[in-house]
Amino acid sequence: MIERLAVIGVGLIGGSFARALRTAGAVGEVVGCGRSVANLERALDLGVVDRFTTDPAEAVVGADLVFLAVPLGSIRGILQAVRGALDGRTILTDGGSVKGSVVADVRAVFGRVPPTFVPGHPIAGTEHSGVEASFPELYRHRRVILTPLAETEPRALALVQRAWEACGAEVSLMEVDHHDEILAATSHLPHLLAFGLVDTLARMRENDEIFRYAAGGFRDFTRIASSSPVMWRDICLANGEAVGAMLQRFAAELNELADTIQDGDGERLLEIFSRAKAARDRFLAAGG
């Protein structure tokens, strides 16, 4: 059991982590920390945390595990705030969508990678935010990627892995750079496409009529454009090289698709659509 868990950022991700562990009976005391007192008070009312503070250094004192669930752009500042309050046994992990930038922040603040640091990324979420959006089943049957480094202690890795498994997640281990390349394709690019499409349509003169007649397909495809703009700004900046490469590749594919349509090449269109459908069907059949 985790006797004391400190969650920095008690929103959808951090709140759901605390709730899942509490539901599993895998945590004792939960200390919440964040900037919004109103959100923290609501977390207390909902039973997500047992007490809270707005001071990160105070939150981590005596914690067995510290979970950083804040936007990527805030992580370095949090690390600087808690550095002097962490003792040698406290295990530190995070839920950031880009691992290279988090590892760089850790090295910059601590001068090295502490052996108790375990980078992580839960592949789960919704378009909603705040502690009221959190729920204990968020991670059930979802993947969590851990990217331990050469310096990471086996004890630290084992505790973080057990914590995620207690949440119902399937844990995988991956290299930092490989993680960022994979997520640029499977997560970051789809979000950028959703944001870009909605922004393009919103800036058209006929946008009122366009949105009035948008149907279920538009709603389903663009659902993730309701995600936090701050979070996704930070993700794009933190994983700029991999995201930029994926955008350029997709742009080339779009240009080829546009040429195919303009050329009236129905056979080529059918080939593209059939290949895409078969790929998605395989993904769903595999439990995606």
mmCIF file of C-alpha atoms in Angstrom:
data_model
loop_
_atom_site.group_PDB
_atom_site.id
_atom_site.type_symbol
_atom_site.label_atom_id
_atom_site.label_comp_id
_atom_site.label_asym_id
_atom_site.label_seq_id
_atom_site.Cartn_x
_atom_site.Cartn_y
_atom_site.Cartn_z
ATOM 1 C CA MET A 1 0.000 0.000 0.000
ATOM 2 C CA ILE A 2 1.021 3.613 -0.622
ATOM 3 C CA GLU A 3 0.759 5.149 2.830
ATOM 4 C CA ARG A 4 0.804 8.749 1.606
ATOM 5 C CA LEU A 5 0.257 9.926 -1.949
ATOM 6 C CA ALA A 6 0.809 13.522 -3.016
ATOM 7 C CA VAL A 7 -0.990 14.557 -6.194
ATOM 8 C CA ILE A 8 0.212 17.814 -7.726
ATOM 9 C CA GLY A 9 -2.577 18.844 -10.081
ATOM 10 C CA VAL A 10 -5.903 17.409 -8.898
ATOM 11 C CA GLY A 11 -7.776 17.422 -12.187
ATOM 12 C CA LEU A 12 -8.981 14.698 -14.523
ATOM 13 C CA ILE A 13 -5.673 12.793 -14.575
ATOM 14 C CA GLY A 14 -4.485 13.354 -11.007
ATOM 15 C CA GLY A 15 -7.946 13.078 -9.500
ATOM 16 C CA SER A 16 -8.715 9.849 -11.342
ATOM 17 C CA PHE A 17 -5.379 8.369 -10.210
ATOM 18 C CA ALA A 18 -6.202 9.116 -6.573
ATOM 19 C CA ARG A 19 -9.771 7.851 -6.939
ATOM 20 C CA ALA A 20 -8.693 4.620 -8.618
ATOM 21 C CA LEU A 21 -6.105 3.861 -5.942
ATOM 22 C CA ARG A 22 -8.603 4.639 -3.198
ATOM 23 C CA THR A 23 -11.214 2.372 -4.809
ATOM 24 C CA ALA A 24 -8.607 -0.410 -5.000
ATOM 25 C CA GLY A 25 -7.667 0.064 -1.339
ATOM 26 C CA ALA A 26 -4.098 0.762 -2.433
ATOM 27 C CA VAL A 27 -3.579 4.151 -0.784
ATOM 28 C CA GLY A 28 -3.848 5.560 2.700
ATOM 29 C CA GLU A 29 -3.715 9.360 2.821
ATOM 30 C CA VAL A 30 -4.020 11.511 -0.306
ATOM 31 C CA VAL A 31 -2.629 15.047 -0.218
ATOM 32 C CA GLY A 32 -3.762 17.313 -3.030
ATOM 33 C CA CYS A 33 -1.976 20.350 -4.357
ATOM 34 C CA GLY A 34 -2.844 22.929 -7.001
ATOM 35 C CA ARG A 35 -3.345 26.607 -7.697
ATOM 36 C CA SER A 36 -7.136 26.724 -7.514
ATOM 37 C CA VAL A 37 -8.409 26.618 -3.944
ATOM 38 C CA ALA A 38 -11.960 26.162 -5.230
ATOM 39 C CA ASN A 39 -10.947 23.044 -7.180
ATOM 40 C CA LEU A 40 -9.061 21.672 -4.168
ATOM 41 C CA GLU A 41 -12.012 22.302 -1.888
ATOM 42 C CA ARG A 42 -14.227 20.452 -4.328
ATOM 43 C CA ALA A 43 -11.698 17.580 -4.346
ATOM 44 C CA LEU A 44 -11.962 17.447 -0.573
ATOM 45 C CA ASP A 45 -15.766 17.476 -0.704
ATOM 46 C CA LEU A 46 -15.745 14.617 -3.227
ATOM 47 C CA GLY A 47 -13.363 12.545 -1.107
ATOM 48 C CA VAL A 48 -10.652 12.603 -3.769
ATOM 49 C CA VAL A 49 -8.130 14.035 -1.283
ATOM 50 C CA ASP A 50 -7.900 13.942 2.512
ATOM 51 C CA ARG A 51 -6.281 17.365 2.797
ATOM 52 C CA PHE A 52 -4.807 19.943 0.473
ATOM 53 C CA THR A 53 -2.351 22.775 0.155
ATOM 54 C CA THR A 54 -1.355 25.235 -2.540
ATOM 55 C CA ASP A 55 2.337 24.824 -1.618
ATOM 56 C CA PRO A 56 3.995 21.967 -3.567
ATOM 57 C CA ALA A 57 6.852 21.725 -1.061
ATOM 58 C CA GLU A 58 4.397 21.225 1.789
ATOM 59 C CA ALA A 59 2.405 18.670 -0.200
ATOM 60 C CA VAL A 60 5.311 16.265 -0.759
ATOM 61 C CA VAL A 61 6.623 16.142 2.818
ATOM 62 C CA GLY A 62 6.489 12.553 4.049
ATOM 63 C CA ALA A 63 4.959 11.241 0.811
ATOM 64 C CA ASP A 64 5.772 7.745 -0.397
ATOM 65 C CA LEU A 65 4.744 8.641 -3.953
ATOM 66 C CA VAL A 66 4.410 12.005 -5.682
ATOM 67 C CA PHE A 67 2.404 12.175 -8.899
ATOM 68 C CA LEU A 68 2.875 15.248 -11.093
ATOM 69 C CA ALA A 69 -0.319 15.737 -13.100
ATOM 70 C CA VAL A 70 0.227 19.290 -14.352
ATOM 71 C CA PRO A 71 0.726 20.726 -17.866
ATOM 72 C CA LEU A 72 4.200 20.112 -19.282
ATOM 73 C CA GLY A 73 5.015 23.807 -19.137
ATOM 74 C CA SER A 74 4.511 23.784 -15.358
ATOM 75 C CA ILE A 75 6.626 20.760 -14.492
ATOM 76 C CA ARG A 76 10.011 22.481 -14.162
ATOM 77 C CA GLY A 77 8.597 25.077 -11.771
ATOM 78 C CA ILE A 78 6.992 22.356 -9.645
ATOM 79 C CA LEU A 79 10.243 20.401 -9.538
ATOM 80 C CA GLN A 80 12.121 23.482 -8.389
ATOM 81 C CA ALA A 81 9.511 24.024 -5.684
ATOM 82 C CA VAL A 82 9.670 20.469 -4.285
ATOM 83 C CA ARG A 83 13.375 19.707 -4.735
ATOM 84 C CA GLY A 84 14.371 20.621 -1.191
ATOM 85 C CA ALA A 85 11.341 18.928 0.388
ATOM 86 C CA LEU A 86 11.800 15.466 -1.133
ATOM 87 C CA ASP A 87 13.611 12.908 0.983
ATOM 88 C CA GLY A 88 15.667 10.045 -0.375
ATOM 89 C CA ARG A 89 12.854 7.501 -0.223
ATOM 90 C CA THR A 90 10.083 9.491 -1.919
ATOM 91 C CA ILE A 91 9.297 8.159 -5.388
ATOM 92 C CA LEU A 92 8.456 10.724 -8.043
ATOM 93 C CA THR A 93 6.471 10.055 -11.205
ATOM 94 C CA ASP A 94 4.448 12.061 -13.699
ATOM 95 C CA GLY A 95 1.683 11.764 -16.281
ATOM 96 C CA GLY A 96 3.100 14.008 -19.004
ATOM 97 C CA SER A 97 2.353 13.216 -22.648
ATOM 98 C CA VAL A 98 5.955 13.961 -23.694
ATOM 99 C CA LYS A 99 8.749 12.220 -21.848
ATOM 100 C CA GLY A 100 11.854 13.831 -23.336
ATOM 101 C CA SER A 101 10.963 17.286 -22.028
ATOM 102 C CA VAL A 102 10.111 15.979 -18.557
ATOM 103 C CA VAL A 103 13.418 14.127 -18.302
ATOM 104 C CA ALA A 104 15.221 17.284 -19.456
ATOM 105 C CA ASP A 105 13.411 19.299 -16.767
ATOM 106 C CA VAL A 106 14.377 16.769 -14.096
ATOM 107 C CA ARG A 107 18.027 16.878 -15.135
ATOM 108 C CA ALA A 108 18.017 20.674 -15.218
ATOM 109 C CA VAL A 109 16.549 20.982 -11.714
ATOM 110 C CA PHE A 110 18.337 18.129 -9.917
ATOM 111 C CA GLY A 111 21.561 18.145 -11.943
ATOM 112 C CA ARG A 112 21.006 14.428 -12.578
ATOM 113 C CA VAL A 113 18.195 11.903 -12.773
ATOM 114 C CA PRO A 114 17.279 10.880 -9.215
ATOM 115 C CA PRO A 115 17.074 7.085 -8.845
ATOM 116 C CA THR A 116 13.565 7.489 -7.435
ATOM 117 C CA PHE A 117 12.205 9.186 -10.577
ATOM 118 C CA VAL A 118 9.984 7.117 -12.890
ATOM 119 C CA PRO A 119 8.685 8.933 -16.006
ATOM 120 C CA GLY A 120 5.202 7.806 -17.001
ATOM 121 C CA HIS A 121 2.299 8.487 -19.305
ATOM 122 C CA PRO A 122 -1.246 7.141 -18.933
ATOM 123 C CA ILE A 123 -2.852 6.771 -22.363
ATOM 124 C CA ALA A 124 -6.255 7.837 -21.133
ATOM 125 C CA GLY A 125 -8.349 10.947 -20.788
ATOM 126 C CA THR A 126 -11.425 12.793 -21.906
ATOM 127 C CA GLU A 127 -12.036 16.254 -23.310
ATOM 128 C CA HIS A 128 -13.105 17.436 -19.840
ATOM 129 C CA SER A 129 -10.928 18.863 -17.081
ATOM 130 C CA GLY A 130 -11.051 19.613 -13.375
ATOM 131 C CA VAL A 131 -11.548 17.320 -10.415
ATOM 132 C CA GLU A 132 -15.275 16.949 -11.116
ATOM 133 C CA ALA A 133 -14.364 15.269 -14.423
ATOM 134 C CA SER A 134 -12.288 12.618 -12.632
ATOM 135 C CA PHE A 135 -13.552 9.087 -12.040
ATOM 136 C CA PRO A 136 -11.944 5.892 -10.710
ATOM 137 C CA GLU A 137 -12.489 3.832 -13.879
ATOM 138 C CA LEU A 138 -10.559 6.170 -16.200
ATOM 139 C CA TYR A 139 -7.496 3.908 -16.364
ATOM 140 C CA ARG A 140 -9.262 0.540 -16.361
ATOM 141 C CA HIS A 141 -8.120 -1.532 -19.359
ATOM 142 C CA ARG A 142 -6.093 1.453 -20.620
ATOM 143 C CA ARG A 143 -2.388 1.485 -21.398
ATOM 144 C CA VAL A 144 0.168 3.265 -19.250
ATOM 145 C CA ILE A 145 3.676 3.684 -20.617
ATOM 146 C CA LEU A 146 6.599 3.946 -18.196
ATOM 147 C CA THR A 147 9.967 5.081 -19.537
ATOM 148 C CA PRO A 148 12.484 4.231 -16.800
ATOM 149 C CA LEU A 149 16.045 5.432 -17.271
ATOM 150 C CA ALA A 150 19.353 3.749 -16.518
ATOM 151 C CA GLU A 151 19.420 5.591 -13.199
ATOM 152 C CA THR A 152 15.942 4.450 -12.100
ATOM 153 C CA GLU A 153 15.911 2.118 -9.090
ATOM 154 C CA PRO A 154 14.046 -1.182 -9.564
ATOM 155 C CA ARG A 155 12.228 -0.442 -6.282
ATOM 156 C CA ALA A 156 10.863 2.818 -7.651
ATOM 157 C CA LEU A 157 9.815 1.284 -10.966
ATOM 158 C CA ALA A 158 8.094 -1.614 -9.215
ATOM 159 C CA LEU A 159 6.040 0.662 -6.940
ATOM 160 C CA VAL A 160 4.858 2.892 -9.798
ATOM 161 C CA GLN A 161 4.004 -0.123 -11.929
ATOM 162 C CA ARG A 162 2.025 -1.712 -9.094
ATOM 163 C CA ALA A 163 0.166 1.566 -8.517
ATOM 164 C CA TRP A 164 -0.973 1.768 -12.141
ATOM 165 C CA GLU A 165 -1.911 -1.901 -12.191
ATOM 166 C CA ALA A 166 -4.008 -1.299 -9.074
ATOM 167 C CA CYS A 167 -5.846 1.332 -11.142
ATOM 168 C CA GLY A 168 -6.682 -1.398 -13.655
ATOM 169 C CA ALA A 169 -4.173 -0.267 -16.277
ATOM 170 C CA GLU A 170 -1.958 -2.336 -18.552
ATOM 171 C CA VAL A 171 1.626 -1.168 -18.072
ATOM 172 C CA SER A 172 4.255 -1.155 -20.833
ATOM 173 C CA LEU A 173 7.908 -0.108 -20.695
ATOM 174 C CA MET A 174 9.445 1.963 -23.480
ATOM 175 C CA GLU A 175 12.451 4.133 -24.279
ATOM 176 C CA VAL A 176 11.904 7.873 -23.896
ATOM 177 C CA ASP A 177 12.599 8.833 -27.524
ATOM 178 C CA HIS A 178 10.524 5.972 -28.893
ATOM 179 C CA HIS A 179 7.602 6.983 -26.698
ATOM 180 C CA ASP A 180 7.663 10.535 -28.024
ATOM 181 C CA GLU A 181 7.781 9.369 -31.644
ATOM 182 C CA ILE A 182 4.890 6.934 -31.184
ATOM 183 C CA LEU A 183 2.703 9.430 -29.302
ATOM 184 C CA ALA A 184 3.345 12.145 -31.891
ATOM 185 C CA ALA A 185 1.637 9.862 -34.418
ATOM 186 C CA THR A 186 -1.109 8.267 -32.343
ATOM 187 C CA SER A 187 -2.148 11.065 -29.976
ATOM 188 C CA HIS A 188 -0.607 14.432 -30.741
ATOM 189 C CA LEU A 189 -1.346 14.446 -34.481
ATOM 190 C CA PRO A 190 -5.074 13.560 -34.092
ATOM 191 C CA HIS A 191 -5.525 16.369 -31.570
ATOM 192 C CA LEU A 192 -3.825 18.848 -33.893
ATOM 193 C CA LEU A 193 -6.066 17.762 -36.759
ATOM 194 C CA ALA A 194 -9.177 18.263 -34.641
ATOM 195 C CA PHE A 195 -8.048 21.690 -33.432
ATOM 196 C CA GLY A 196 -6.997 22.694 -36.934
ATOM 197 C CA LEU A 197 -10.243 21.621 -38.578
ATOM 198 C CA VAL A 198 -12.453 23.431 -36.072
ATOM 199 C CA ASP A 199 -10.319 26.569 -36.269
ATOM 200 C CA THR A 200 -10.393 26.525 -40.088
ATOM 201 C CA LEU A 201 -14.171 26.233 -40.172
ATOM 202 C CA ALA A 202 -14.639 28.826 -37.425
ATOM 203 C CA ARG A 203 -12.707 31.384 -39.471
ATOM 204 C CA MET A 204 -14.800 30.875 -42.588
ATOM 205 C CA ARG A 205 -17.376 33.579 -43.262
ATOM 206 C CA GLU A 206 -20.163 31.019 -43.387
ATOM 207 C CA ASN A 207 -19.166 29.425 -40.059
ATOM 208 C CA ASP A 208 -22.632 29.802 -38.474
ATOM 209 C CA GLU A 209 -24.248 27.818 -41.253
ATOM 210 C CA ILE A 210 -21.413 25.286 -41.316
ATOM 211 C CA PHE A 211 -21.766 24.485 -37.617
ATOM 212 C CA ARG A 212 -25.573 24.528 -37.819
ATOM 213 C CA TYR A 213 -25.560 21.680 -40.301
ATOM 214 C CA ALA A 214 -22.676 19.700 -38.812
ATOM 215 C CA ALA A 215 -23.756 16.162 -38.002
ATOM 216 C CA GLY A 216 -22.543 13.323 -35.800
ATOM 217 C CA GLY A 217 -19.408 12.676 -37.819
ATOM 218 C CA PHE A 218 -18.202 16.221 -37.222
ATOM 219 C CA ARG A 219 -19.003 15.983 -33.511
ATOM 220 C CA ASP A 220 -17.193 12.657 -33.138
ATOM 221 C CA PHE A 221 -14.120 13.698 -35.106
ATOM 222 C CA THR A 222 -13.726 17.045 -33.349
ATOM 223 C CA ARG A 223 -14.569 15.946 -29.774
ATOM 224 C CA ILE A 224 -10.946 16.203 -28.676
ATOM 225 C CA ALA A 225 -10.771 19.833 -29.825
ATOM 226 C CA SER A 226 -12.577 20.574 -26.554
ATOM 227 C CA SER A 227 -9.414 19.530 -24.672
ATOM 228 C CA SER A 228 -7.329 22.039 -22.727
ATOM 229 C CA PRO A 229 -5.630 24.495 -25.131
ATOM 230 C CA VAL A 230 -2.885 25.170 -22.567
ATOM 231 C CA MET A 231 -2.070 21.489 -22.202
ATOM 232 C CA TRP A 232 -1.911 20.931 -25.953
ATOM 233 C CA ARG A 233 0.172 24.052 -26.529
ATOM 234 C CA ASP A 234 2.692 22.664 -24.053
ATOM 235 C CA ILE A 235 2.650 19.216 -25.663
ATOM 236 C CA CYS A 236 3.335 20.636 -29.139
ATOM 237 C CA LEU A 237 6.186 22.782 -27.885
ATOM 238 C CA ALA A 238 7.685 19.955 -25.815
ATOM 239 C CA ASN A 239 7.513 17.389 -28.630
ATOM 240 C CA GLY A 240 8.027 19.825 -31.486
ATOM 241 C CA GLU A 241 10.473 17.784 -33.555
ATOM 242 C CA ALA A 242 8.409 14.593 -33.655
ATOM 243 C CA VAL A 243 5.086 16.421 -34.016
ATOM 244 C CA GLY A 244 6.468 18.615 -36.790
ATOM 245 C CA ALA A 245 7.701 15.584 -38.708
ATOM 246 C CA MET A 246 4.307 13.884 -38.417
ATOM 247 C CA LEU A 247 2.481 17.026 -39.563
ATOM 248 C CA GLN A 248 4.726 17.317 -42.617
ATOM 249 C CA ARG A 249 4.147 13.676 -43.478
ATOM 250 C CA PHE A 250 0.379 14.026 -43.107
ATOM 251 C CA ALA A 251 0.379 17.252 -45.121
ATOM 252 C CA ALA A 252 2.036 15.377 -47.979
ATOM 253 C CA GLU A 253 -0.627 12.664 -47.729
ATOM 254 C CA LEU A 254 -3.397 15.291 -47.805
ATOM 255 C CA ASN A 255 -1.897 16.931 -50.880
ATOM 256 C CA GLU A 256 -1.752 13.550 -52.595
ATOM 257 C CA LEU A 257 -5.381 12.889 -51.653
ATOM 258 C CA ALA A 258 -6.426 16.284 -53.033
ATOM 259 C CA ASP A 259 -4.617 15.540 -56.311
ATOM 260 C CA THR A 260 -6.313 12.146 -56.515
ATOM 261 C CA ILE A 261 -9.743 13.730 -56.112
ATOM 262 C CA GLN A 262 -9.021 16.470 -58.652
ATOM 263 C CA ASP A 263 -7.794 13.846 -61.104
ATOM 264 C CA GLY A 264 -11.026 11.925 -60.681
ATOM 265 C CA ASP A 265 -9.100 8.750 -59.862
ATOM 266 C CA GLY A 266 -11.852 6.662 -58.279
ATOM 267 C CA GLU A 267 -9.786 3.468 -58.177
ATOM 268 C CA ARG A 268 -7.039 5.207 -56.202
ATOM 269 C CA LEU A 269 -9.582 6.713 -53.793
ATOM 270 C CA LEU A 270 -11.156 3.313 -53.219
ATOM 271 C CA GLU A 271 -7.714 1.847 -52.552
ATOM 272 C CA ILE A 272 -6.926 4.533 -49.951
ATOM 273 C CA PHE A 273 -10.299 4.292 -48.229
ATOM 274 C CA SER A 274 -10.269 0.479 -48.194
ATOM 275 C CA ARG A 275 -6.761 0.359 -46.754
ATOM 276 C CA ALA A 276 -7.716 2.828 -44.033
ATOM 277 C CA LYS A 277 -10.902 0.950 -43.155
ATOM 278 C CA ALA A 278 -9.046 -2.367 -42.945
ATOM 279 C CA ALA A 279 -6.388 -0.838 -40.690
ATOM 280 C CA ARG A 280 -8.985 0.633 -38.312
ATOM 281 C CA ASP A 281 -10.979 -2.610 -38.272
ATOM 282 C CA ARG A 282 -7.814 -4.487 -37.242
ATOM 283 C CA PHE A 283 -7.219 -1.910 -34.495
ATOM 284 C CA LEU A 284 -10.741 -2.363 -33.125
ATOM 285 C CA ALA A 285 -10.553 -6.153 -33.367
ATOM 286 C CA ALA A 286 -7.361 -6.050 -31.288
ATOM 287 C CA GLY A 287 -9.217 -4.225 -28.527
ATOM 288 C CA GLY A 288 -8.392 -0.653 -29.543
#
